[in-house]
Amino acid sequence: MTRMPTKAEEGSAVDTTTTKRSGGRKAAVPSAASLKMKTKRYIHLGTVAARGIKKYQRRLDRLPLLRLIREVSHDLRGDKQAFRWQSAAVQAIQEAIEAKVFGIFENLVLAATHDGRDTLEVKDWEHIKRVTDGCMAVRKAGY
């Protein structure tokens, strides 16, 4: 009749080893496999949102924007010879557009909050457009 191996012999999570403190007796010492539990880490506010934004920024296609840039540059230049655009230039234009749109939405949220609302409405857009157009007229006049 064969003897069944014990859990320690099978390589379970608890190994028995002799330690000095136990006086020669075998003591249960947890193995490295059982100590590999992950501890929960504190995630700062906005980190998950920033990760999501970065993910979607990487996923945005630049081809439609490149087509628009080529169309506008072709209309401005007039002749049939097309400009060549580096990817860094297209990326810079895209970041500038995103920054401008982000600024507009910040102003829209401020206008809605000033009116005591959480929802953006068309009147917010009209108000922001009126205010910024007035600022542009002042800037053009040199004041």
mmCIF file with all atom_site columns, N, CA and C in Angstrom, residues 57-58 60-62 65-66 87-103:
data_model
loop_
_atom_site.group_PDB
_atom_site.id
_atom_site.type_symbol
_atom_site.label_atom_id
_atom_site.label_alt_id
_atom_site.label_comp_id
_atom_site.label_asym_id
_atom_site.label_entity_id
_atom_site.label_seq_id
_atom_site.pdbx_PDB_ins_code
_atom_site.Cartn_x
_atom_site.Cartn_y
_atom_site.Cartn_z
_atom_site.occupancy
_atom_site.B_iso_or_equiv
_atom_site.pdbx_formal_charge
_atom_site.auth_seq_id
_atom_site.auth_comp_id
_atom_site.auth_asym_id
_atom_site.auth_atom_id
_atom_site.pdbx_PDB_model_num
ATOM 1  N N  . GLN A 1 57  ? -7.644  59.994 -26.746 1.00 0.00 ? 57  GLN A N  1
ATOM 2  C CA . GLN A 1 57  ? -6.841  60.880 -27.581 1.00 0.00 ? 57  GLN A CA 1
ATOM 3  C C  . GLN A 1 57  ? -5.948  60.071 -28.507 1.00 0.00 ? 57  GLN A C  1
ATOM 4  N N  . ARG A 1 58  ? -5.423  58.956 -28.004 1.00 0.00 ? 58  ARG A N  1
ATOM 5  C CA . ARG A 1 58  ? -4.584  58.113 -28.858 1.00 0.00 ? 58  ARG A CA 1
ATOM 6  C C  . ARG A 1 58  ? -5.409  57.431 -29.940 1.00 0.00 ? 58  ARG A C  1
ATOM 7  N N  . LEU A 1 60  ? -8.129  58.627 -31.446 1.00 0.00 ? 60  LEU A N  1
ATOM 8  C CA . LEU A 1 60  ? -8.729  59.515 -32.441 1.00 0.00 ? 60  LEU A CA 1
ATOM 9  C C  . LEU A 1 60  ? -7.968  59.422 -33.755 1.00 0.00 ? 60  LEU A C  1
ATOM 10 N N  . ASP A 1 61  ? -8.720  59.290 -34.812 1.00 0.00 ? 61  ASP A N  1
ATOM 11 C CA . ASP A 1 61  ? -8.093  59.202 -36.126 1.00 0.00 ? 61  ASP A CA 1
ATOM 12 C C  . ASP A 1 61  ? -7.668  60.586 -36.587 1.00 0.00 ? 61  ASP A C  1
ATOM 13 N N  . ARG A 1 62  ? -6.490  60.647 -37.142 1.00 0.00 ? 62  ARG A N  1
ATOM 14 C CA . ARG A 1 62  ? -5.997  61.923 -37.655 1.00 0.00 ? 62  ARG A CA 1
ATOM 15 C C  . ARG A 1 62  ? -6.273  62.059 -39.155 1.00 0.00 ? 62  ARG A C  1
ATOM 16 N N  . LEU A 1 65  ? -8.936  64.727 -40.079 1.00 0.00 ? 65  LEU A N  1
ATOM 17 C CA . LEU A 1 65  ? -8.362  66.058 -39.867 1.00 0.00 ? 65  LEU A CA 1
ATOM 18 C C  . LEU A 1 65  ? -7.347  66.382 -40.954 1.00 0.00 ? 65  LEU A C  1
ATOM 19 N N  . LEU A 1 66  ? -6.550  65.404 -41.334 1.00 0.00 ? 66  LEU A N  1
ATOM 20 C CA . LEU A 1 66  ? -5.560  65.615 -42.393 1.00 0.00 ? 66  LEU A CA 1
ATOM 21 C C  . LEU A 1 66  ? -6.250  65.958 -43.711 1.00 0.00 ? 66  LEU A C  1
ATOM 22 N N  . SER A 1 87  ? 3.575   64.551 -39.725 1.00 0.00 ? 87  SER A N  1
ATOM 23 C CA . SER A 1 87  ? 2.648   64.093 -38.683 1.00 0.00 ? 87  SER A CA 1
ATOM 24 C C  . SER A 1 87  ? 2.727   64.988 -37.449 1.00 0.00 ? 87  SER A C  1
ATOM 25 N N  . ALA A 1 88  ? 3.906   65.528 -37.159 1.00 0.00 ? 88  ALA A N  1
ATOM 26 C CA . ALA A 1 88  ? 4.047   66.427 -36.006 1.00 0.00 ? 88  ALA A CA 1
ATOM 27 C C  . ALA A 1 88  ? 3.250   67.714 -36.223 1.00 0.00 ? 88  ALA A C  1
ATOM 28 N N  . ALA A 1 89  ? 3.201   68.196 -37.461 1.00 0.00 ? 89  ALA A N  1
ATOM 29 C CA . ALA A 1 89  ? 2.434   69.411 -37.755 1.00 0.00 ? 89  ALA A CA 1
ATOM 30 C C  . ALA A 1 89  ? 0.934   69.154 -37.606 1.00 0.00 ? 89  ALA A C  1
ATOM 31 N N  . VAL A 1 90  ? 0.484   68.001 -38.091 1.00 0.00 ? 90  VAL A N  1
ATOM 32 C CA . VAL A 1 90  ? -0.935  67.645 -37.958 1.00 0.00 ? 90  VAL A CA 1
ATOM 33 C C  . VAL A 1 90  ? -1.295  67.487 -36.483 1.00 0.00 ? 90  VAL A C  1
ATOM 34 N N  . GLN A 1 91  ? -0.400  66.875 -35.719 1.00 0.00 ? 91  GLN A N  1
ATOM 35 C CA . GLN A 1 91  ? -0.641  66.696 -34.291 1.00 0.00 ? 91  GLN A CA 1
ATOM 36 C C  . GLN A 1 91  ? -0.700  68.049 -33.579 1.00 0.00 ? 91  GLN A C  1
ATOM 37 N N  . ALA A 1 92  ? 0.165   68.978 -33.959 1.00 0.00 ? 92  ALA A N  1
ATOM 38 C CA . ALA A 1 92  ? 0.157   70.310 -33.345 1.00 0.00 ? 92  ALA A CA 1
ATOM 39 C C  . ALA A 1 92  ? -1.146  71.046 -33.661 1.00 0.00 ? 92  ALA A C  1
ATOM 40 N N  . ILE A 1 93  ? -1.611  70.932 -34.896 1.00 0.00 ? 93  ILE A N  1
ATOM 41 C CA . ILE A 1 93  ? -2.875  71.575 -35.275 1.00 0.00 ? 93  ILE A CA 1
ATOM 42 C C  . ILE A 1 93  ? -4.031  70.954 -34.497 1.00 0.00 ? 93  ILE A C  1
ATOM 43 N N  . GLN A 1 94  ? -4.020  69.619 -34.368 1.00 0.00 ? 94  GLN A N  1
ATOM 44 C CA . GLN A 1 94  ? -5.082  68.942 -33.633 1.00 0.00 ? 94  GLN A CA 1
ATOM 45 C C  . GLN A 1 94  ? -5.094  69.369 -32.160 1.00 0.00 ? 94  GLN A C  1
ATOM 46 N N  . GLU A 1 95  ? -3.927  69.476 -31.550 1.00 0.00 ? 95  GLU A N  1
ATOM 47 C CA . GLU A 1 95  ? -3.863  69.897 -30.151 1.00 0.00 ? 95  GLU A CA 1
ATOM 48 C C  . GLU A 1 95  ? -4.346  71.335 -29.986 1.00 0.00 ? 95  GLU A C  1
ATOM 49 N N  . ALA A 1 96  ? -4.034  72.198 -30.957 1.00 0.00 ? 96  ALA A N  1
ATOM 50 C CA . ALA A 1 96  ? -4.505  73.582 -30.889 1.00 0.00 ? 96  ALA A CA 1
ATOM 51 C C  . ALA A 1 96  ? -6.029  73.643 -31.008 1.00 0.00 ? 96  ALA A C  1
ATOM 52 N N  . ILE A 1 97  ? -6.583  72.833 -31.896 1.00 0.00 ? 97  ILE A N  1
ATOM 53 C CA . ILE A 1 97  ? -8.040  72.793 -32.058 1.00 0.00 ? 97  ILE A CA 1
ATOM 54 C C  . ILE A 1 97  ? -8.697  72.282 -30.778 1.00 0.00 ? 97  ILE A C  1
ATOM 55 N N  . GLU A 1 98  ? -8.131  71.203 -30.212 1.00 0.00 ? 98  GLU A N  1
ATOM 56 C CA . GLU A 1 98  ? -8.687  70.646 -28.981 1.00 0.00 ? 98  GLU A CA 1
ATOM 57 C C  . GLU A 1 98  ? -8.619  71.653 -27.836 1.00 0.00 ? 98  GLU A C  1
ATOM 58 N N  . ALA A 1 99  ? -7.528  72.410 -27.757 1.00 0.00 ? 99  ALA A N  1
ATOM 59 C CA . ALA A 1 99  ? -7.393  73.408 -26.696 1.00 0.00 ? 99  ALA A CA 1
ATOM 60 C C  . ALA A 1 99  ? -8.438  74.513 -26.859 1.00 0.00 ? 99  ALA A C  1
ATOM 61 N N  . LYS A 1 100 ? -8.672  74.933 -28.094 1.00 0.00 ? 100 LYS A N  1
ATOM 62 C CA . LYS A 1 100 ? -9.667  75.979 -28.349 1.00 0.00 ? 100 LYS A CA 1
ATOM 63 C C  . LYS A 1 100 ? -11.070 75.495 -27.994 1.00 0.00 ? 100 LYS A C  1
ATOM 64 N N  . VAL A 1 101 ? -11.410 74.280 -28.414 1.00 0.00 ? 101 VAL A N  1
ATOM 65 C CA . VAL A 1 101 ? -12.738 73.730 -28.116 1.00 0.00 ? 101 VAL A CA 1
ATOM 66 C C  . VAL A 1 101 ? -12.906 73.539 -26.608 1.00 0.00 ? 101 VAL A C  1
ATOM 67 N N  . PHE A 1 102 ? -11.850 73.081 -25.949 1.00 0.00 ? 102 PHE A N  1
ATOM 68 C CA . PHE A 1 102 ? -11.889 72.898 -24.499 1.00 0.00 ? 102 PHE A CA 1
ATOM 69 C C  . PHE A 1 102 ? -12.137 74.230 -23.798 1.00 0.00 ? 102 PHE A C  1
ATOM 70 N N  . GLY A 1 103 ? -11.476 75.283 -24.255 1.00 0.00 ? 103 GLY A N  1
ATOM 71 C CA . GLY A 1 103 ? -11.683 76.608 -23.676 1.00 0.00 ? 103 GLY A CA 1
ATOM 72 C C  . GLY A 1 103 ? -13.106 77.102 -23.871 1.00 0.00 ? 103 GLY A C  1
#
